[in-house]
Short mmCIF file of C-alpha atoms in Angstrom, two decimals:
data_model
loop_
_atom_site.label_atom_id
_atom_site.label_comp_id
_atom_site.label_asym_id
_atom_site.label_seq_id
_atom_site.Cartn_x
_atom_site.Cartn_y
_atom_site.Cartn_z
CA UNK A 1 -2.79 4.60 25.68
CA UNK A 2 -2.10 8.29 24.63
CA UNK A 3 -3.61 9.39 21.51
CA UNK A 4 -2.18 12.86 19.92
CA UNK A 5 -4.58 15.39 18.83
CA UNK A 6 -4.25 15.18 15.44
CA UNK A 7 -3.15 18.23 13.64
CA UNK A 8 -5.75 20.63 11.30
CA UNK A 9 -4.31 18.94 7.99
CA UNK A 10 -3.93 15.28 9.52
CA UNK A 11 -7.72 15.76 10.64
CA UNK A 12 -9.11 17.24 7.16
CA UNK A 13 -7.26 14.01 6.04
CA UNK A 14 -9.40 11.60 8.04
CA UNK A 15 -6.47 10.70 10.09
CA UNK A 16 -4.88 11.17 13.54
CA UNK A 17 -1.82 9.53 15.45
CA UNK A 18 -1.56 7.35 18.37
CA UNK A 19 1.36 6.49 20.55
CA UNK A 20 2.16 4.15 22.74
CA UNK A 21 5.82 3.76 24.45
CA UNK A 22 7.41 6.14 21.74
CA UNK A 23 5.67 4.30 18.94
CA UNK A 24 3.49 6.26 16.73
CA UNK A 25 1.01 5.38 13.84
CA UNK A 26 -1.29 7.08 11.70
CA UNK A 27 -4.85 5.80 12.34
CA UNK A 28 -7.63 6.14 9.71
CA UNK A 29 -10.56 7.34 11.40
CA UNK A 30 -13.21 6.75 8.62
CA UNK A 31 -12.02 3.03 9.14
CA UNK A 32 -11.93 2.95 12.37
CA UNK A 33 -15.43 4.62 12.61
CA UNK A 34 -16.73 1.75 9.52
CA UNK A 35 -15.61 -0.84 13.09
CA UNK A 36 -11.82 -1.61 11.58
CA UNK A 37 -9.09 -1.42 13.08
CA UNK A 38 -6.29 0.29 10.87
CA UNK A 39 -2.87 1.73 10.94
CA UNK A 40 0.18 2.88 9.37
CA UNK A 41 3.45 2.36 11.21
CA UNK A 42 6.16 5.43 11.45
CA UNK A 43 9.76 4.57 11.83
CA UNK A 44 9.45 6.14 15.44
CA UNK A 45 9.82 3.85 18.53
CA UNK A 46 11.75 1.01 17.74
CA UNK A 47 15.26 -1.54 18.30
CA UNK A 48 16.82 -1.59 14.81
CA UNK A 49 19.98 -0.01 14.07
CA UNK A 50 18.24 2.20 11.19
CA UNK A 51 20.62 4.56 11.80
CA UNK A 52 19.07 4.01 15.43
CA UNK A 53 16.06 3.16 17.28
CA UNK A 54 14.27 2.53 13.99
CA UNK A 55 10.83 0.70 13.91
CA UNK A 56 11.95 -1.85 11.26
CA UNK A 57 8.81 -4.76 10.59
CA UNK A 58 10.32 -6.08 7.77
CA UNK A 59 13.54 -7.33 5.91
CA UNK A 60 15.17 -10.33 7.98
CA UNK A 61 17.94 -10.32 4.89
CA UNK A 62 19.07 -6.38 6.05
CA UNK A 63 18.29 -6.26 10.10
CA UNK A 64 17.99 -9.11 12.58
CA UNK A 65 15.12 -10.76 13.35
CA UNK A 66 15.05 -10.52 17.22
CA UNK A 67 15.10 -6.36 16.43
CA UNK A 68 12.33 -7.07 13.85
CA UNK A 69 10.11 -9.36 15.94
CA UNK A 70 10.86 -6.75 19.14
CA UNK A 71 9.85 -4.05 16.46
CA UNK A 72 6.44 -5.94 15.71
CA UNK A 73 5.74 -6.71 19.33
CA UNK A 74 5.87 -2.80 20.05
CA UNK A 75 3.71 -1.62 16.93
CA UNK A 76 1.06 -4.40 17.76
CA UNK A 77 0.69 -3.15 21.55
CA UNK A 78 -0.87 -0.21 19.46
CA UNK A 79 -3.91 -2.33 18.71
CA UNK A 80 -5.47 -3.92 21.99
CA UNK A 81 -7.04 -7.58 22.27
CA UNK A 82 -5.32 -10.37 20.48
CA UNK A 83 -4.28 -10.08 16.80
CA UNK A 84 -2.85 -12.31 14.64
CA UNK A 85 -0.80 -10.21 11.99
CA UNK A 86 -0.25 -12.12 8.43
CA UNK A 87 1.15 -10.75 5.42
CA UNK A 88 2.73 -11.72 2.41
CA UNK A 89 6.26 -12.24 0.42
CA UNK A 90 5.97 -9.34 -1.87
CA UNK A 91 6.72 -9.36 -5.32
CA UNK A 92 5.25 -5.68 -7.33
CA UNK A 93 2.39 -7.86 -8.95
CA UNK A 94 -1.11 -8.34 -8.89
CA UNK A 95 -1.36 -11.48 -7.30
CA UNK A 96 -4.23 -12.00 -4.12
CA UNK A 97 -4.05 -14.02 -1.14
CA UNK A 98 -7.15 -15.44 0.49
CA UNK A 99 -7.30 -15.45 4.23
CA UNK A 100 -10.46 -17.39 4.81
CA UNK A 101 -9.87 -18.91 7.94
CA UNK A 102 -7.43 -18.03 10.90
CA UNK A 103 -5.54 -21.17 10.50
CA UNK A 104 -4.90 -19.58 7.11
CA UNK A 105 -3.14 -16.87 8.76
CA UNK A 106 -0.75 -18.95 10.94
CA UNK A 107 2.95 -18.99 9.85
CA UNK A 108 5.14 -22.16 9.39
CA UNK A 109 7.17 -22.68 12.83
CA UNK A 110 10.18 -20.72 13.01
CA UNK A 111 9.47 -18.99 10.15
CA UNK A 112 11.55 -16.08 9.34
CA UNK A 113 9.67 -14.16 6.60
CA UNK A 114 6.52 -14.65 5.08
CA UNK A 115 6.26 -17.96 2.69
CA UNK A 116 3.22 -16.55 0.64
CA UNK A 117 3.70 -14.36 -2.66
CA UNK A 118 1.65 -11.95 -3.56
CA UNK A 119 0.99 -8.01 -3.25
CA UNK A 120 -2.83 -7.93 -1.76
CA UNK A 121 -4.45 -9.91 1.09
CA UNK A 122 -8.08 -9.92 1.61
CA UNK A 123 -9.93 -11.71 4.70
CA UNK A 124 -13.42 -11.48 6.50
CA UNK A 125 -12.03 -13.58 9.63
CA UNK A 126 -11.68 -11.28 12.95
CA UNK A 127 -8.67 -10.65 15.17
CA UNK A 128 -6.24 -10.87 11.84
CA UNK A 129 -4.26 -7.89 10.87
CA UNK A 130 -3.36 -8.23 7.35
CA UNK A 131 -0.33 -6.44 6.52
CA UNK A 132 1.90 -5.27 3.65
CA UNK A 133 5.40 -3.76 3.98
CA UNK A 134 6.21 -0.67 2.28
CA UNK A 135 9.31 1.85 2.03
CA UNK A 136 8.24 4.28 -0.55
CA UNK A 137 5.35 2.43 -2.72
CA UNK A 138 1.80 3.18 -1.88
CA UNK A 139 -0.12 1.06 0.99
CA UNK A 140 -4.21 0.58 0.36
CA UNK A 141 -6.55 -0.45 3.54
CA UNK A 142 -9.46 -1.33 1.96
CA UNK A 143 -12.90 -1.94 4.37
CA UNK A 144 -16.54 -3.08 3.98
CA UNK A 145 -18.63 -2.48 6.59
CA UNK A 146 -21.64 -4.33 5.59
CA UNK A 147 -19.51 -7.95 4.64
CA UNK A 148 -17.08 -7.30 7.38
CA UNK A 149 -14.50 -7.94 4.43
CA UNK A 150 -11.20 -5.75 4.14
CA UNK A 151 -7.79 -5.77 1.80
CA UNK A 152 -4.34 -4.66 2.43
CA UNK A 153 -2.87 -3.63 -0.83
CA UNK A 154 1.13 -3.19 -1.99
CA UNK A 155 1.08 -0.82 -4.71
CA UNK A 156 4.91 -0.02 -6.29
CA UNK A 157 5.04 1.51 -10.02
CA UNK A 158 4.63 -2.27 -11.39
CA UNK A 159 1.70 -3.45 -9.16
CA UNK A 160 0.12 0.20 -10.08
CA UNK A 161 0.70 -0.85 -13.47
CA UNK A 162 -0.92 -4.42 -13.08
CA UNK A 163 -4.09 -2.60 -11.47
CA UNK A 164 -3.65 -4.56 -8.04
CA UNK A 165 -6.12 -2.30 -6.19
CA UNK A 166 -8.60 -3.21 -8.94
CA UNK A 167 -7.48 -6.88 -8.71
CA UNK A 168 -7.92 -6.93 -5.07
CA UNK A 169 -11.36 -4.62 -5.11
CA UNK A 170 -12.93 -7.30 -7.97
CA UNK A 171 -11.89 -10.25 -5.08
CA UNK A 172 -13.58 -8.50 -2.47
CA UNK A 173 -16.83 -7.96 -4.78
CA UNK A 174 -16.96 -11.68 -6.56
CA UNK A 175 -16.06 -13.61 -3.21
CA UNK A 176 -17.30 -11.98 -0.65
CA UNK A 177 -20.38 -10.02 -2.16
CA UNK A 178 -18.58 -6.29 -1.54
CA UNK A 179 -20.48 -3.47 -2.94
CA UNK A 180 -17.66 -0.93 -4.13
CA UNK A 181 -20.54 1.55 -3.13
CA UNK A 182 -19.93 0.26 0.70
CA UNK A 183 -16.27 0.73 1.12
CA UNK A 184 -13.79 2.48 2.77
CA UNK A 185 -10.46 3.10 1.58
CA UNK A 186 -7.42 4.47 3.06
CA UNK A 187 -3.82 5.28 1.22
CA UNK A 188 -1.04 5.57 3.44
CA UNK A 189 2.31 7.37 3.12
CA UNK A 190 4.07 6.80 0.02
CA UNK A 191 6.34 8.33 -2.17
CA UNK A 192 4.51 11.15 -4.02
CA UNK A 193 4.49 13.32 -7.26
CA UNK A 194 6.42 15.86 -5.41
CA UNK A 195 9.75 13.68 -5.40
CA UNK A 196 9.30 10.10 -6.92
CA UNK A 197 10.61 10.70 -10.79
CA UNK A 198 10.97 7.58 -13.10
CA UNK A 199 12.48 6.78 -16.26
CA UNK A 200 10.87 6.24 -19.99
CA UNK A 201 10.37 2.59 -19.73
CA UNK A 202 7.35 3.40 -17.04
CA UNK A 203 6.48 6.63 -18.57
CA UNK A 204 5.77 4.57 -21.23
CA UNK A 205 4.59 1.29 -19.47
CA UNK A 206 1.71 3.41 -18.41
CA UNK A 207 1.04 5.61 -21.44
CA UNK A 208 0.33 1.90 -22.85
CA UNK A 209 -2.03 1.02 -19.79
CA UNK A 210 -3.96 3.91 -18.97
CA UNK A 211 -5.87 6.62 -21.72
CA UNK A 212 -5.09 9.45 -18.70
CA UNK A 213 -1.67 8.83 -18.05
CA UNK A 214 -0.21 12.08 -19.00
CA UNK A 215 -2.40 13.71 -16.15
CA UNK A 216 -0.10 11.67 -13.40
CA UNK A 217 3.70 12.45 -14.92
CA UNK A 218 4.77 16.20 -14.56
CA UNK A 219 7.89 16.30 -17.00
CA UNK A 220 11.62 17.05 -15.59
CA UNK A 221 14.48 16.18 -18.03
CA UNK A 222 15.54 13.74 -20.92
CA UNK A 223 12.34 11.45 -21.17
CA UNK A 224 12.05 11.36 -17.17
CA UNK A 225 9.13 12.51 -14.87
CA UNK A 226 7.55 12.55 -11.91
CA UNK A 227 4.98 10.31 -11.09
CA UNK A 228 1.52 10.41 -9.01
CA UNK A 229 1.19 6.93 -7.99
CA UNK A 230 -1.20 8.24 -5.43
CA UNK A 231 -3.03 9.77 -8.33
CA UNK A 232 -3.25 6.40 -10.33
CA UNK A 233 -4.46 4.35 -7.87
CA UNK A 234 -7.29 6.59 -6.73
CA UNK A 235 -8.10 6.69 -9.72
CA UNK A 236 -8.28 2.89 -10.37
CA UNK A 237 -10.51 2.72 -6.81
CA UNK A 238 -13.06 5.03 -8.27
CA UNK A 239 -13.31 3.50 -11.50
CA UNK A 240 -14.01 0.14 -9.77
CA UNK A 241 -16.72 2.15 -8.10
CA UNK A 242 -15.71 3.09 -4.89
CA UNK A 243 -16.87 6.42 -4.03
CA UNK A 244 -14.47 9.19 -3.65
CA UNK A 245 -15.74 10.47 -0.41
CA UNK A 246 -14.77 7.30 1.09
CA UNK A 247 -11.21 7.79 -0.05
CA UNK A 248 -8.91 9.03 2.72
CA UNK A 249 -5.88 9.89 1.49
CA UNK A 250 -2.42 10.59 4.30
CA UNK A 251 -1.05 14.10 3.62
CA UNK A 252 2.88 12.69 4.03
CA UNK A 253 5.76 12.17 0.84
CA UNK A 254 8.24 9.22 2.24
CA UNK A 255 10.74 10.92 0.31
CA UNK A 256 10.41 14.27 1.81
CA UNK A 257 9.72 13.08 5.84
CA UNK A 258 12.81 10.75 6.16
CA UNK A 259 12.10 11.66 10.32
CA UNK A 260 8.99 10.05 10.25
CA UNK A 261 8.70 7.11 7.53
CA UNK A 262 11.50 4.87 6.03
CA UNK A 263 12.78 5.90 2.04
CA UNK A 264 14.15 3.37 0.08
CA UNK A 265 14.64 6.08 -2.49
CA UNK A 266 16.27 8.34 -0.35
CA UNK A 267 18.09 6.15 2.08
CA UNK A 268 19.46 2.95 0.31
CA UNK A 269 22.31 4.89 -1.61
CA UNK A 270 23.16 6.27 2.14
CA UNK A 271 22.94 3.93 4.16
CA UNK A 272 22.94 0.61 2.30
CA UNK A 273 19.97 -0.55 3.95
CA UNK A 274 16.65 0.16 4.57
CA UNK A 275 14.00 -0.54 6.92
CA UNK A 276 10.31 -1.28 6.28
CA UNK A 277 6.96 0.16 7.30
CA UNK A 278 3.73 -1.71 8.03
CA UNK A 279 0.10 -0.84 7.07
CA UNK A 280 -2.55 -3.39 9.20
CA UNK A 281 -6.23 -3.55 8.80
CA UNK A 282 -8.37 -5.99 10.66
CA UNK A 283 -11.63 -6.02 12.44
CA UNK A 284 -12.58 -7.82 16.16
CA UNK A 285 -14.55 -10.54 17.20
CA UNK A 286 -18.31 -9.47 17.14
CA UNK A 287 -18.90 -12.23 19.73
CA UNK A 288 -16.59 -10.26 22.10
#
């Protein structure tokens, strides 16, 4: 496998990419050093028609799903051993799904899509990648190295707004005895403050939910803004306790690096589809 030297920025990040076969993802190394394996899928490397050779892992409604399953097959060749990747219908809430057993993980047959809804998974069973899908809102790895427990995490404006990382982080500590103080975090690629504006109906939505919510909108016209959804969940992760050293953070705007990462923003008015990223998090088999 060839692993590119991660840049200065990338590495002051707590992240580097790996390839394999033209696919490339952004690895986490705090996670990875915590005994995780972690990563954040590009749009580099793959079948889908997205305009071409797009890594697609999602969306069997806008791409078929020979390309998609091709596309997964590739990005999982990125992760050695056997892995069982699971993931969820999402739906920008706050709801949790409990992987506590791989069985739990296994799809129907001949399922096309994921049959569970929810926006957070959360698992301590090895060789399972949990997975969320993302094309602009914020992905959260979460990791505990002393419960072997970790948390993929779909954060869009509304499951920012519902506190999922919180949701998902107060899971981890009441079921599986995490100590906030013992995690890792990672948040991937996402749209950020630079280009995601919204509308007064969020402005407000989180002027109502949060006492610091002016500190994540920087004003642009008629009762619009842009947003730091980065910002806000950080945030939420350190007021659950997580400490902020342990927070890596990917130096990338979806909007702004359309060559590297899908944009629904950016690209759904163009093209009239879309493709998805993945984020994975899992950890091996400490009998092998």
């Amino acid at each position: 496998m060839e692993t590119i030297t991660a840049d200065t920025e990338l590495e002051a990040a707590g992240f580097y990419w790996r390839s394999k076969e033209g696919v490339r993802a952004l690895i986490c190394a705090p996670l990875e050093q915590a005994g995780f394996v972690n990563g954040f899928s590009t749009r580099l490397g793959g079948v889908s028609p997205m305009p071409d050779d797009a890594l697609n892992l999602a969306g069997f409604n806008e791409d078929s799903a020979e390309n998609i399953l091709e596309n997964r097959r590739r990005f999982l060749k990125l992760f050695p051993g056997r892995w069982l990747l699971t993931g969820c219908w999402q739906v920008h809430g706050a709801d949790i799904r409990i992987v506590e057993k791989e069985e739990d993980a296994q799809p129907p047959p001949d399922a096309r899509g994921e049959t569970v809804y929810c926006d957070a998974l959360v698992a301590t069973v090895p060789q399972v990648l949990l997975a969320v899908k993302t094309a602009d809102c914020v992905p959260i790895l979460l990791a505990d190295p002393k419960t072997g427990c970790f948390a993929s995490v779909h954060a869009g404006w509304r499951g920012t707004l519902a506190g999922i990382v919180a949701v998902a982080l107060e899971r981890m500590i009441r079921q599986f005895s995490s100590n906030p103080q013992d995690l890792r975090a990672a948040i991937g690629p996402a749209a950020a403050s630079c280009c995601y504006e919204v509308g007064p109906e969020v402005i407000e939505g989180f002027r109502q939910r949060f006492a610091g919510a002016e500190d994540l909108f920087l004003p642009t016209h008629d009762n619009h803004a842009r947003i730091d959804l980065i910002k806000a969940n950080k945030e939420q992760m350190i007021a659950g306790g997580i400490n902020v050293a342990h927070i890596s953070i990917a130096p990338f705007c979806t909007m702004c690096r359309t060559d590297l990462f899908f944009s629904y923003r950016q690209e759904k008015r163009v093209h009239g589809r879309v493709g998805r990223l993945m984020s994975v998090i899992g950890r091996g088999d400490d009998e092998t």
